Backbone as CSV, one residue per row, in Angstrom:
resi,resn,N_x,N_y,N_z,CA_x,CA_y,CA_z,C_x,C_y,C_z
1,MET,-1.564,5.403,20.056,-2.031,5.735,21.520,-3.512,4.814,21.744
2,ARG,-4.073,4.769,22.741,-4.910,4.062,23.299,-6.522,4.284,22.577
3,LYS,-7.447,3.358,22.757,-8.549,3.320,21.979,-9.468,4.701,22.170
4,THR,-10.211,5.182,21.185,-10.595,6.427,21.059,-11.946,6.264,20.252
5,ALA,-13.030,6.936,20.623,-14.223,7.200,19.555,-14.089,8.179,18.639
6,PHE,-13.030,9.007,18.591,-12.593,10.129,17.778,-13.701,11.135,17.914
7,PRO,-14.044,11.986,18.771,-15.004,12.873,18.815,-14.895,13.689,17.552
8,VAL,-15.884,14.506,17.085,-15.820,15.249,15.833,-15.693,16.699,16.269
9,ILE,-14.970,17.668,15.570,-14.855,18.876,15.888,-16.088,19.471,15.004
10,SER,-16.652,20.715,15.267,-17.547,21.105,14.614,-17.019,21.466,13.077
11,ALA,-17.840,21.391,12.102,-17.217,21.282,10.717,-16.568,23.008,10.671
12,ALA,-17.593,23.665,11.012,-16.837,25.442,11.000,-15.611,25.553,11.589
13,LEU,-15.227,24.964,12.618,-13.697,25.043,13.281,-12.533,24.209,12.416
14,ILE,-13.241,23.136,11.970,-12.198,22.252,10.994,-12.080,23.350,9.888
15,ALA,-13.084,23.616,9.129,-12.894,24.277,8.135,-11.978,25.561,8.089
16,THR,-12.202,26.226,9.264,-11.498,27.519,9.407,-9.852,27.168,9.987
17,SER,-9.867,25.810,10.650,-8.454,25.447,11.126,-7.623,24.895,9.884
18,ILE,-8.118,24.542,8.880,-7.511,23.834,7.947,-7.421,24.825,6.526
19,SER,-7.522,26.221,6.923,-7.564,27.089,5.745,-6.502,27.445,5.353
20,PHE,-5.298,27.199,5.880,-3.879,27.484,5.190,-3.472,26.018,4.438
21,THR,-2.516,26.439,3.209,-2.439,25.286,2.208,-1.040,24.763,2.288
22,SER,-0.015,25.645,3.043,1.388,25.326,3.206,1.654,25.697,4.162
23,ALA,3.197,25.216,4.522,3.967,25.486,5.606,4.458,26.858,5.780
24,SER,4.732,27.440,6.766,5.366,28.804,6.873,6.548,28.772,6.076
25,ALA,7.025,29.881,5.476,8.299,30.304,4.888,9.420,29.540,5.588
26,GLN,10.233,29.085,4.941,11.293,28.503,5.592,12.117,29.573,6.285
27,GLU,12.663,29.090,7.523,13.354,30.091,8.614,14.550,29.449,9.259
28,GLY,14.945,28.398,8.548,16.112,27.740,8.924,16.783,26.735,8.067
29,GLU,17.550,25.823,8.366,17.831,24.965,7.776,17.325,23.167,8.144
30,TRP,17.209,22.389,7.307,16.634,21.063,7.811,18.024,20.451,8.017
31,GLN,18.024,19.708,9.421,18.926,18.851,10.013,18.564,17.711,10.120
32,SER,19.292,16.378,9.872,18.822,15.134,10.240,19.153,15.024,11.767
33,ILE,18.091,14.587,12.676,18.553,13.961,14.012,18.434,12.668,14.222
34,PHE,18.592,11.931,12.923,19.044,10.422,13.261,20.092,10.090,12.257
35,ASN,21.126,9.681,12.917,22.233,9.489,11.780,22.121,8.035,10.611
36,GLY,21.214,7.217,10.882,21.002,6.048,10.200,21.773,5.158,10.205
37,GLU,22.571,5.180,11.379,23.815,4.269,11.868,23.481,3.517,13.210
38,ASN,23.094,4.263,14.227,22.786,3.793,15.335,21.983,4.635,16.127
39,LEU,21.864,4.622,17.565,20.622,5.197,17.920,21.149,6.265,19.013
40,ASP,22.329,6.919,18.691,22.985,8.101,19.407,22.243,9.161,19.395
41,GLY,21.998,9.912,20.518,21.178,11.006,20.552,19.894,10.520,20.922
42,TRP,19.325,9.553,21.311,18.021,8.954,21.708,18.146,8.117,22.658
43,THR,17.107,8.534,23.572,16.688,7.313,25.015,15.457,6.661,24.794
44,ILE,15.602,5.463,25.303,14.682,4.446,25.311,14.140,4.468,26.735
45,LYS,12.763,4.543,26.763,12.227,4.327,27.976,10.829,3.341,27.911
46,PHE,10.788,2.240,28.083,9.890,1.105,28.264,9.232,1.269,29.616
47,ALA,7.647,1.061,29.537,6.907,0.824,30.687,7.548,-0.448,31.203
48,GLY,7.641,-0.203,32.765,8.084,-1.461,33.202,9.828,-1.977,32.996
49,GLN,10.664,-1.140,32.650,11.682,-1.154,32.388,12.538,0.088,32.499
50,ASP,13.788,-0.134,33.059,14.911,1.035,33.778,14.870,1.913,32.548
51,ILE,15.043,2.949,32.331,15.471,4.137,31.341,16.700,3.541,30.636
52,GLY,16.759,3.601,29.217,17.914,3.155,28.657,17.911,1.670,28.138
53,VAL,16.792,0.735,28.845,16.868,-0.526,28.441,16.001,-0.924,27.097
54,ASN,16.600,-1.678,26.038,16.193,-1.706,24.751,15.642,-2.959,25.120
55,PHE,14.248,-3.262,25.510,13.756,-4.528,25.846,13.574,-5.180,24.562
56,ARG,14.142,-6.364,24.826,13.778,-7.430,23.480,14.419,-6.829,22.004
57,ASP,15.108,-5.859,22.438,16.035,-5.344,21.013,14.764,-4.770,20.050
58,THR,13.485,-3.953,20.700,12.594,-3.604,20.028,13.127,-2.706,18.901
59,PHE,13.858,-1.446,19.431,14.187,-0.464,18.465,15.535,-0.769,17.915
60,ARG,15.647,-0.759,16.565,16.730,-1.151,15.837,17.044,-0.305,14.553
61,VAL,18.357,-0.316,14.183,18.582,0.633,12.916,19.056,-0.547,11.928
62,GLU,18.415,-0.444,10.766,18.663,-1.058,9.723,18.221,-0.601,8.662
63,ASP,19.558,-0.779,7.381,19.090,-0.034,6.157,18.826,1.599,6.328
64,GLY,19.409,1.981,7.154,19.138,3.875,7.391,18.029,3.772,7.983
65,MET,17.131,2.880,8.594,15.705,3.105,9.195,16.080,3.165,10.615
66,MET,15.150,3.542,11.372,14.780,3.393,12.716,13.658,2.706,12.568
67,ARG,13.626,1.440,13.263,12.633,0.394,13.084,12.051,-0.109,14.445
68,VAL,10.876,-0.348,14.590,10.295,-0.845,15.704,9.800,-2.201,15.218
69,VAL,10.560,-3.532,15.865,10.528,-4.698,15.679,9.934,-5.467,16.609
70,TYR,9.071,-6.436,16.556,8.996,-7.558,17.604,9.134,-8.991,17.114
71,ASP,9.951,-9.315,16.614,10.016,-10.639,16.196,10.606,-11.498,17.384
72,ASN,11.271,-10.848,18.610,11.655,-11.493,19.783,10.381,-11.592,20.900
73,TYR,9.328,-11.115,20.320,7.888,-11.375,21.289,7.162,-12.469,21.021
74,VAL,6.525,-13.146,21.831,5.429,-14.174,21.705,4.152,-13.244,22.061
75,THR,4.092,-12.442,23.106,2.938,-11.589,23.258,3.377,-10.044,23.886
76,PHE,2.565,-9.079,23.771,3.147,-7.827,24.000,3.181,-7.721,25.258
77,ASP,2.207,-8.004,26.266,2.397,-7.809,27.581,2.613,-6.297,27.971
78,ASP,1.946,-5.311,27.270,1.980,-4.051,27.908,3.386,-3.325,27.764
79,ALA,4.065,-3.836,26.827,5.712,-3.183,26.540,5.573,-1.879,25.860
80,TYR,4.712,-0.998,26.325,4.812,0.311,25.611,5.869,0.978,25.742
81,ALA,6.294,1.584,24.663,7.839,2.262,24.917,7.722,3.505,23.849
82,HIS,8.605,4.456,24.359,9.074,5.689,23.452,10.752,5.654,23.176
83,ILE,11.119,6.339,22.270,12.222,6.815,22.001,12.604,8.234,21.863
84,PHE,13.245,8.939,22.921,13.141,10.339,23.216,14.447,11.105,22.272
85,TYR,14.311,12.081,21.460,15.432,12.628,21.042,16.076,13.624,22.370
86,LYS,17.046,13.792,22.132,17.907,14.223,23.211,17.538,15.879,23.637
87,GLU,17.129,16.490,22.803,17.086,17.951,22.963,15.724,18.441,23.142
88,LYS,15.731,19.346,24.133,14.282,20.003,24.515,13.970,21.190,23.528
89,LEU,13.010,20.891,22.800,12.627,22.075,22.004,11.120,22.773,22.303
90,SER,11.037,23.987,21.458,9.982,24.912,21.542,9.332,25.152,20.044
91,HIS,10.287,25.857,19.229,9.833,26.524,17.969,10.478,25.423,16.888
92,TYR,9.781,24.803,16.167,10.602,23.943,15.251,9.638,23.518,14.002
93,ARG,10.119,22.714,12.936,9.383,21.744,12.150,10.057,20.448,12.131
94,LEU,9.562,19.228,12.281,9.731,18.128,12.104,9.096,17.485,10.996
95,LYS,9.768,16.815,10.295,9.286,15.908,9.201,9.898,14.374,9.255
96,PHE,9.377,13.556,8.812,9.696,12.187,8.741,8.963,11.269,7.799
97,ASP,9.471,10.304,7.393,8.679,9.198,6.575,8.331,8.132,7.577
98,TYR,7.379,7.379,7.416,6.907,6.186,8.128,6.281,5.225,7.385
99,ARG,6.194,3.884,7.999,5.535,2.755,7.083,5.157,1.920,8.333
100,PHE,3.713,1.309,8.359,3.750,0.345,9.140,3.952,-1.109,8.338
101,THR,4.493,-2.129,9.099,4.689,-3.229,8.189,4.163,-4.416,9.029
102,GLY,3.982,-5.614,8.155,3.574,-6.996,8.731,2.541,-7.088,9.649
103,GLU,2.593,-7.672,10.735,1.434,-8.102,11.744,1.717,-7.525,13.090
104,GLN,0.507,-7.220,13.865,0.848,-7.008,15.136,1.277,-7.970,16.066
105,VAL,1.646,-7.826,17.241,2.032,-9.057,17.964,0.960,-9.478,18.737
106,PRO,0.794,-10.614,18.894,-0.256,-11.460,19.297,-0.618,-11.002,20.772
107,GLU,-1.946,-10.965,20.918,-2.610,-10.403,22.161,-2.397,-9.164,22.447
108,SER,-2.250,-8.261,21.417,-2.320,-6.855,21.806,-3.520,-6.301,21.704
109,GLU,-3.753,-4.913,22.076,-5.079,-4.412,21.888,-5.471,-4.173,20.587
110,VAL,-6.737,-4.389,20.269,-7.236,-4.210,18.698,-7.108,-3.192,18.382
111,TRP,-7.113,-2.270,19.063,-7.372,-0.600,18.620,-5.807,-0.354,18.154
112,ASN,-4.801,-0.720,18.477,-3.513,-0.682,18.339,-2.978,-1.394,17.094
113,VAL,-3.762,-1.940,16.014,-3.198,-2.132,15.021,-2.917,-1.336,14.169
114,ARG,-1.629,-1.203,13.386,-1.329,-0.157,12.548,-1.715,1.253,13.179
115,ASN,-1.377,1.451,14.595,-1.539,2.323,15.433,-0.071,2.832,15.898
116,SER,0.218,4.007,15.881,1.538,4.489,16.432,1.482,5.782,16.717
117,GLY,2.830,6.607,16.830,2.693,8.057,16.887,3.889,8.689,17.377
118,VAL,3.973,9.937,17.146,4.944,10.968,17.632,4.596,11.781,18.506
119,MET,5.276,11.840,19.905,4.876,12.541,20.825,5.616,13.808,20.622
120,PHE,5.284,15.114,21.229,6.291,16.297,21.390,5.667,16.957,22.292
121,HIS,6.357,18.291,22.761,6.161,19.077,23.928,5.944,17.898,25.209
122,SER,6.737,16.889,24.984,6.818,15.914,25.908,7.770,15.881,27.327
123,GLN,7.411,15.494,28.384,8.035,15.323,29.344,9.227,14.673,29.244
124,PRO,10.222,14.759,29.888,11.588,13.908,29.434,11.504,12.521,29.951
125,PRO,12.175,11.582,29.543,11.732,10.278,29.774,12.225,9.862,31.363
126,GLU,13.274,10.792,31.887,13.655,11.009,33.128,12.693,11.064,34.304
127,SER,11.803,11.737,33.848,10.673,12.242,34.631,9.456,11.236,34.659
128,MET,9.390,10.161,33.925,8.511,9.160,33.609,8.173,8.101,35.022
129,TYR,7.339,7.738,35.308,7.619,6.628,36.633,7.589,5.484,35.801
130,PHE,8.127,4.374,36.874,8.621,3.136,36.031,7.633,2.402,35.305
131,ASP,6.336,2.480,35.348,5.434,1.765,34.613,4.432,2.576,33.689
132,GLN,4.756,3.819,33.573,4.247,4.701,32.904,3.968,4.227,31.440
133,PHE,2.782,4.173,30.551,2.684,3.844,29.215,2.989,4.857,28.351
134,PHE,2.414,6.037,28.655,2.784,7.178,27.924,3.265,8.210,28.560
135,PRO,4.004,9.182,27.684,4.620,10.425,28.445,3.212,11.408,28.362
136,ALA,3.208,12.662,29.466,2.401,13.653,29.372,3.085,14.517,27.902
137,SER,2.149,14.920,27.143,2.540,15.322,25.770,1.555,15.580,24.926
138,ILE,1.915,16.021,23.731,0.874,15.943,22.509,1.348,14.950,21.563
139,GLU,0.258,14.246,20.799,0.833,13.332,19.921,0.190,13.645,18.756
140,ASN,0.925,13.438,17.664,0.669,13.314,16.354,0.374,11.792,15.862
141,GLN,-0.765,11.466,16.165,-0.933,9.948,16.056,-0.990,9.570,14.600
142,LEU,-0.350,8.604,14.117,-0.293,7.794,13.078,-0.931,6.581,12.995
143,LEU,-1.828,6.518,11.949,-2.952,5.502,11.710,-2.692,4.989,10.585
144,GLY,-2.596,3.665,10.074,-2.790,2.895,9.068,-3.914,2.469,8.442
145,GLY,-4.527,2.673,7.192,-5.654,1.885,6.926,-5.718,0.438,6.938
146,LEU,-6.838,-0.406,7.112,-6.912,-1.647,7.415,-7.716,-2.548,6.057
147,SER,-7.546,-1.887,5.005,-7.824,-2.353,4.006,-9.267,-3.136,4.009
148,ASP,-10.158,-2.420,4.610,-11.661,-2.890,4.845,-12.654,-2.024,4.232
149,GLY,-12.114,-0.928,3.296,-12.979,-0.101,2.623,-13.477,1.376,3.646
150,LYS,-12.710,1.156,4.907,-13.367,2.339,5.917,-12.320,3.163,5.879
151,SER,-12.709,4.382,6.295,-11.634,5.665,6.137,-10.936,5.704,7.814
152,ARG,-9.513,5.822,7.798,-8.946,5.493,9.203,-7.834,6.891,8.804
153,ARG,-8.076,7.901,9.249,-7.357,9.067,9.026,-5.951,8.900,9.956
154,THR,-4.760,9.601,9.140,-3.502,9.536,10.176,-3.372,11.031,10.412
155,GLY,-2.260,11.292,11.223,-1.850,12.694,11.524,-2.959,13.395,12.551
156,ASN,-3.564,12.461,13.552,-4.900,13.135,14.109,-3.758,13.561,15.089
157,ILE,-4.632,13.984,16.189,-4.086,14.655,17.673,-4.800,13.610,18.768
158,CYS,-3.691,13.389,19.767,-3.972,12.769,20.788,-3.526,13.621,22.262
159,THR,-3.900,13.340,23.327,-3.421,14.440,24.446,-3.451,13.641,25.655
160,PRO,-2.513,12.964,25.678,-2.213,12.127,27.135,-1.814,13.252,28.158
161,GLY,-2.846,13.157,29.114,-2.433,14.614,30.195,-2.204,15.861,29.836
162,THR,-2.899,16.256,28.548,-3.125,17.699,27.763,-4.243,18.071,27.437
163,ASP,-4.597,19.360,26.945,-5.627,19.386,26.157,-4.944,20.450,25.118
164,PHE,-5.952,21.333,24.184,-5.614,22.386,23.395,-6.651,23.146,23.050
165,GLN,-6.436,24.199,22.292,-7.946,25.193,21.971,-7.779,25.224,20.763
166,ILE,-9.106,25.533,19.917,-9.110,25.824,18.525,-10.101,26.903,18.632
167,HIS,-9.467,28.223,18.245,-10.215,29.553,18.282,-10.828,29.634,19.644
168,GLY,-10.250,29.807,20.620,-10.569,29.804,21.933,-11.555,28.833,22.696
169,ILE,-11.669,27.881,22.028,-12.520,26.764,22.550,-11.564,25.651,22.902
170,TYR,-11.435,25.201,24.168,-10.643,23.919,24.591,-11.096,22.524,24.438
171,PHE,-10.552,21.662,23.993,-10.846,20.382,23.692,-9.853,19.473,24.581
172,GLY,-10.909,18.786,25.179,-10.323,17.580,26.226,-10.662,16.242,26.021
173,LYS,-11.213,15.759,24.908,-11.341,14.421,24.647,-9.777,13.987,24.384
174,HIS,-9.846,12.511,24.405,-8.587,11.970,24.059,-7.915,12.226,22.744
175,CYS,-8.751,12.037,21.641,-8.214,12.159,20.411,-9.182,12.667,19.330
176,TYR,-8.696,13.596,18.253,-9.665,13.763,17.460,-8.859,13.662,15.935
177,ARG,-9.937,13.531,15.200,-9.425,12.940,13.465,-9.210,14.282,13.096
178,SER,-8.329,14.070,12.097,-7.534,15.054,11.290,-8.457,14.985,10.020
179,SER,-8.044,15.618,8.889,-8.772,15.833,7.426,-8.218,14.855,6.633
180,SER,-7.218,14.188,6.943,-6.157,13.332,6.041,-6.909,12.079,5.135
181,LYS,-6.324,11.634,4.283,-6.789,10.723,3.539,-6.266,9.260,4.283
182,THR,-6.986,8.179,3.992,-6.374,7.046,4.330,-5.226,6.332,3.663
183,TYR,-4.172,5.808,4.244,-2.970,5.057,3.443,-3.018,3.656,4.013
184,HIS,-3.454,2.657,2.984,-3.527,1.312,3.222,-1.923,0.702,3.124
185,GLY,-2.021,-0.342,3.430,-0.794,-1.300,3.269,0.546,-0.943,3.897
186,ASP,1.521,-1.268,3.250,2.879,-0.982,3.953,3.622,0.183,3.303
187,GLN,2.826,1.252,2.596,3.516,2.374,1.890,4.219,3.529,2.766
188,TRP,5.121,3.895,2.227,5.649,5.032,3.257,4.605,6.309,2.753
189,VAL,4.774,6.967,4.100,3.960,8.155,4.172,4.717,9.415,4.876
190,ASN,4.683,10.665,4.129,5.296,11.645,4.966,4.573,12.489,5.901
191,ALA,5.213,12.797,7.016,4.404,13.415,7.994,5.319,14.494,8.305
192,GLU,4.731,15.767,8.644,5.234,17.026,9.234,4.623,17.546,10.283
193,ILE,5.261,18.026,11.152,4.847,18.740,12.529,5.354,20.207,12.317
194,GLU,4.363,21.435,12.487,4.966,22.763,12.800,4.929,23.040,13.962
195,VAL,5.538,23.595,14.831,5.546,23.546,16.394,6.122,25.090,16.686
196,ARG,5.160,25.854,17.405,5.627,27.295,17.590,5.103,27.482,19.167
197,GLY,5.852,26.745,20.056,5.615,26.992,21.252,4.163,26.699,21.512
198,ASP,3.518,27.493,22.214,2.156,27.312,22.588,0.926,28.018,21.676
199,GLU,1.822,28.642,20.586,1.042,29.863,19.839,0.115,29.094,18.485
200,ILE,0.721,28.119,17.998,0.139,27.376,16.575,0.987,26.413,16.423
201,ILE,0.138,25.254,16.352,0.710,23.568,15.793,-0.156,23.488,14.650
202,ARG,0.930,22.995,13.828,-0.009,22.342,12.560,0.665,20.845,12.134
203,HIS,-0.184,19.939,11.793,0.181,18.699,11.424,-0.132,18.788,9.719
204,TYR,0.677,17.944,8.849,0.884,17.754,7.602,0.762,16.432,7.410
205,ILE,0.040,15.746,6.395,0.448,14.648,5.821,0.438,14.724,4.323
206,ASN,1.913,13.941,3.956,2.001,14.404,2.376,1.798,15.606,1.892
207,GLY,2.332,16.324,2.709,2.144,17.982,2.076,1.128,18.832,2.408
208,GLU,-0.184,18.052,2.744,-1.312,18.665,2.857,-1.612,19.010,4.445
209,LEU,-1.884,20.077,4.853,-2.410,20.406,6.122,-3.497,19.787,6.660
210,VAL,-3.674,19.130,7.672,-4.481,18.312,8.244,-5.077,18.501,9.573
211,PHE,-4.443,19.442,10.199,-4.942,19.648,11.529,-4.251,21.123,12.099
212,GLU,-4.695,21.719,12.946,-4.212,23.229,13.259,-4.684,23.211,14.506
213,TYR,-4.233,23.789,15.521,-4.733,23.965,16.708,-3.436,24.801,17.557
214,GLU,-3.845,25.385,18.679,-3.339,26.244,19.628,-3.305,26.022,21.286
215,LYS,-2.623,26.851,21.944,-2.354,26.820,23.206,-2.827,25.250,24.294
216,PRO,-1.983,24.444,23.920,-1.973,23.236,24.457,-1.118,23.483,25.772
217,ARG,-2.178,22.497,26.731,-1.747,23.029,28.519,-1.844,21.498,28.784
218,ILE,-0.698,21.255,30.011,-0.620,20.101,30.804,-1.780,20.089,31.843
219,ILE,-2.392,19.390,32.145,-3.790,19.158,32.850,-3.257,18.439,34.345
220,PRO,-3.636,19.085,35.394,-3.347,18.361,36.674,-4.363,17.295,36.655
221,GLY,-4.005,16.079,37.440,-5.009,15.140,37.701,-5.474,14.315,36.656
222,GLU,-4.600,14.154,35.596,-4.964,13.385,34.347,-4.083,12.357,34.511
223,GLU,-4.412,11.127,33.698,-3.730,9.650,34.010,-2.556,10.062,33.806
224,PHE,-1.694,10.883,32.662,-0.381,10.740,32.422,0.477,11.884,32.639
225,SER,-0.590,13.184,33.747,0.217,14.301,33.746,0.878,14.263,35.085
226,ALA,1.773,15.198,35.135,2.702,15.257,36.483,1.887,15.487,37.593
227,ASP,2.446,15.160,38.915,1.556,14.906,39.972,1.805,16.373,40.641
228,PHE,2.511,17.040,40.234,3.027,18.150,41.203,2.504,19.411,40.823
229,ILE,1.800,19.555,39.733,0.929,20.737,39.351,-0.604,20.670,39.915
230,THR,-0.821,21.679,40.139,-2.325,22.004,40.588,-3.309,22.885,39.534
231,ASP,-2.770,23.523,38.790,-3.381,24.106,37.728,-2.917,24.090,36.305
232,PRO,-3.731,24.087,35.267,-3.398,23.835,33.798,-2.058,24.743,33.767
233,LEU,-1.225,24.236,32.892,-0.260,25.266,32.499,0.251,24.960,31.132
234,PRO,0.500,26.415,30.651,0.821,26.380,28.910,2.076,25.483,28.628
235,LEU,1.704,24.642,27.830,2.746,23.522,27.351,3.483,24.519,25.991
236,ARG,4.725,24.901,26.420,5.345,25.691,25.497,6.621,24.872,24.968
237,ASP,7.020,23.975,25.209,8.309,23.177,24.571,8.294,21.631,25.304
238,GLY,9.167,21.127,25.173,9.513,19.583,25.488,10.065,19.039,24.331
239,TYR,9.998,17.507,24.836,10.967,16.652,24.203,9.906,15.821,22.816
240,ILE,10.833,15.401,21.841,10.095,14.565,20.671,10.350,13.140,21.113
241,ALA,9.422,12.111,20.807,9.679,10.805,21.152,8.678,10.092,20.058
242,LEU,9.143,8.923,19.666,8.635,8.067,18.623,7.806,7.054,19.373
243,GLN,7.082,6.583,19.039,6.078,5.272,19.876,6.627,3.989,19.287
244,ALA,6.421,2.954,20.430,6.379,1.495,20.035,5.216,1.047,20.959
245,GLU,4.203,0.694,19.892,2.812,0.388,20.768,2.291,-0.912,20.352
246,SER,2.607,-1.963,19.696,2.829,-3.376,19.434,2.624,-3.578,17.786
247,HIS,2.444,-2.619,17.087,2.665,-2.702,15.514,3.855,-2.625,14.888
248,PRO,4.638,-3.243,14.443,5.862,-2.858,13.476,5.739,-1.497,12.711
249,ILE,6.782,-0.716,12.969,6.807,0.518,12.245,8.044,1.071,11.985
250,ASP,8.423,1.681,10.639,9.681,2.033,10.339,9.581,3.539,9.961
251,PHE,10.700,4.115,10.452,10.999,5.649,10.486,12.096,6.078,9.866
252,LYS,12.141,6.777,8.948,13.533,7.438,8.261,13.189,9.073,7.964
253,ASN,14.609,9.460,7.194,14.448,11.041,7.176,13.968,11.820,7.953
254,ILE,14.165,11.353,9.301,13.701,12.364,10.401,14.494,13.832,10.474
255,MET,13.990,14.915,10.252,14.755,15.963,9.932,13.906,17.003,10.902
256,LEU,14.863,17.779,11.406,14.252,19.060,12.185,15.024,20.313,11.562
257,MET,13.985,21.330,11.443,14.295,22.712,11.270,13.892,23.664,12.441
258,LYS,14.724,24.152,13.051,14.516,24.846,14.215,14.037,26.692,13.654
259,LEU,12.876,27.091,14.346,12.378,28.203,14.054,12.676,29.422,15.165
260,GLN,12.454,30.577,14.628,12.754,31.555,15.757,11.268,31.941,16.395
């Protein structure tokens, strides 16, 4: 997701919000939503392209992975894209493994190096306007370390066209840092999201709870929001979408568990 100064939520709120140490008890069975062979069940939408166009063969399936690959690019040229899972969802857990690989496309935004994400409670791809960069959604932002000795946390939250609460306080800046460790290089990282409508949402990295919040809303008048709403609306369901925004990334073991 786009550049951000990563505002800091108060230490008291963070300490309370990550007081849990494990996901809720199993309520269903894990099911794969990516077959490892093709992109059946998924829909691609690039900014500036018709729905369903896999521009420059960016999204590929290789060795059981869903890959975002840029070997057919000379420059990025704002080819922001998302690949959407077919089913609208409300209460569920999603887990997957990801890794950043190689180098970013030349002439991309510097803040997008080793930067991607998974959108959820997203608008459907059919409702996005032709050159829209990002769907209105909540984003579990994925960042990779830059091997420069600095912290670069992953499992953050970004809010294109949305906001959220922690203990009754709304947070409206674009992105907020999680409490995760920094993961350098091309290593695999496991991420999980627990989503219970608009009641509670939790981000996990390698099994550790790193962010917790509630009451997400879609906000009128925001850059990525639907233009037909006039008041904030509770964001209780929507679609899952994996990002492509200029740095190669692989996904595998994409699993879904529906909750009551």
